[in-house]
CSV table of C-alpha atoms in Angstrom, one decimal:
chain,number,residue,atom,x,y,z
A,2,UNK,CA,89.1,-13.2,56.9
A,3,UNK,CA,86.0,-15.4,57.1
A,4,UNK,CA,82.8,-13.9,58.4
A,5,UNK,CA,79.5,-15.7,59.1
A,6,UNK,CA,76.4,-14.2,60.7
A,7,UNK,CA,72.7,-14.9,60.9
A,8,UNK,CA,70.0,-12.4,60.2
A,9,UNK,CA,66.3,-13.0,60.8
A,10,UNK,CA,63.4,-12.0,58.6
A,11,UNK,CA,59.8,-11.8,59.7
A,12,UNK,CA,56.9,-11.5,57.2
A,13,UNK,CA,53.4,-10.5,58.1
A,14,UNK,CA,50.5,-10.5,55.7
A,15,UNK,CA,47.0,-9.2,56.1
A,16,UNK,CA,44.1,-8.9,53.7
A,17,UNK,CA,40.8,-7.0,54.0
A,18,UNK,CA,38.2,-6.4,51.3
A,19,UNK,CA,40.6,-6.8,48.3
A,20,UNK,CA,43.6,-5.0,49.8
A,21,UNK,CA,46.6,-7.0,50.9
A,22,UNK,CA,49.3,-5.5,53.2
A,23,UNK,CA,52.7,-7.0,53.8
A,24,UNK,CA,55.3,-6.0,56.3
A,25,UNK,CA,58.8,-7.6,56.3
A,26,UNK,CA,61.2,-7.0,59.2
A,27,UNK,CA,64.9,-7.7,59.0
A,28,UNK,CA,66.7,-8.1,62.3
A,29,UNK,CA,70.5,-8.1,62.1
A,30,UNK,CA,71.3,-8.2,65.8
A,31,UNK,CA,72.3,-4.6,65.8
A,32,UNK,CA,69.8,-3.1,63.4
A,33,UNK,CA,66.1,-3.5,62.5
A,34,UNK,CA,64.8,-2.5,59.1
A,35,UNK,CA,61.1,-2.7,58.0
A,36,UNK,CA,59.8,-2.8,54.4
A,37,UNK,CA,56.1,-2.4,53.5
A,38,UNK,CA,54.0,-3.2,50.5
A,39,UNK,CA,50.4,-3.2,49.5
A,40,UNK,CA,48.3,-4.7,46.6
A,41,UNK,CA,44.7,-3.9,45.8
A,42,UNK,CA,42.4,-6.0,43.7
A,43,UNK,CA,40.5,-4.2,41.0
A,44,UNK,CA,36.7,-4.5,41.2
A,45,UNK,CA,36.5,-6.8,38.2
A,46,UNK,CA,39.4,-9.1,39.2
A,47,UNK,CA,38.9,-12.6,40.4
A,48,UNK,CA,39.4,-13.1,44.2
A,49,UNK,CA,42.7,-14.9,44.2
A,50,UNK,CA,44.4,-14.0,47.6
A,51,UNK,CA,47.8,-15.6,46.6
A,52,UNK,CA,48.2,-13.0,43.8
A,53,UNK,CA,47.7,-10.1,46.2
A,54,UNK,CA,50.1,-11.8,48.6
A,55,UNK,CA,52.7,-12.1,45.9
A,56,UNK,CA,52.4,-8.4,44.8
A,57,UNK,CA,52.3,-7.1,48.4
A,58,UNK,CA,55.3,-9.2,49.5
A,59,UNK,CA,57.3,-8.4,46.4
A,60,UNK,CA,56.8,-4.7,47.0
A,61,UNK,CA,57.6,-5.0,50.7
A,62,UNK,CA,60.9,-6.8,49.9
A,63,UNK,CA,61.7,-4.2,47.3
A,64,UNK,CA,61.1,-1.5,49.9
A,65,UNK,CA,63.3,-3.4,52.4
A,66,UNK,CA,66.0,-3.8,49.8
A,67,UNK,CA,66.1,-0.1,49.0
A,68,UNK,CA,66.3,0.7,52.7
A,69,UNK,CA,69.2,-1.8,53.2
A,70,UNK,CA,71.1,-0.4,50.3
A,71,UNK,CA,70.6,3.1,51.6
A,72,UNK,CA,71.9,2.1,55.0
A,73,UNK,CA,74.9,0.4,53.5
A,74,UNK,CA,75.7,3.6,51.5
A,75,UNK,CA,75.5,5.7,54.6
A,76,UNK,CA,77.7,3.3,56.5
A,77,UNK,CA,80.3,3.4,53.7
A,78,UNK,CA,80.3,7.2,53.9
A,79,UNK,CA,80.6,7.1,57.7
A,80,UNK,CA,83.8,5.1,57.5
A,81,UNK,CA,85.2,7.5,54.9
A,82,UNK,CA,85.2,5.2,52.0
A,83,UNK,CA,83.1,7.4,49.7
A,84,UNK,CA,82.0,9.4,47.7
A,85,UNK,CA,84.2,9.5,44.6
A,86,UNK,CA,82.0,9.4,41.5
A,87,UNK,CA,81.3,5.8,40.5
A,88,UNK,CA,79.6,4.3,37.5
A,89,UNK,CA,78.6,1.1,39.4
A,90,UNK,CA,75.8,1.0,42.0
A,91,UNK,CA,76.4,0.7,45.7
A,92,UNK,CA,80.1,1.6,45.8
A,93,UNK,CA,81.3,-1.2,43.7
A,94,UNK,CA,79.3,-4.0,45.3
A,95,UNK,CA,77.3,-5.6,42.4
A,96,UNK,CA,73.6,-5.8,42.9
């Protein structure tokens, strides 16, 4: 059975005195999840804002991914399709 849907992602970045903060919000239409990440420039590092952006966004996306996988695992359990011991992550869905 074919299934198509659109999810929206918003990303916000801010930087203040060598600290970059990222917030990424996933809107599925029924759920909203938020991931956050930060990066801090060391005192001796060159001021290259793009590098702080990359680290902060990468960490925010990783945080969001972890939350999304956790939500999926809880949803699988809620429909009674768990929890036999498995060797693969996320109940057989490859990561």
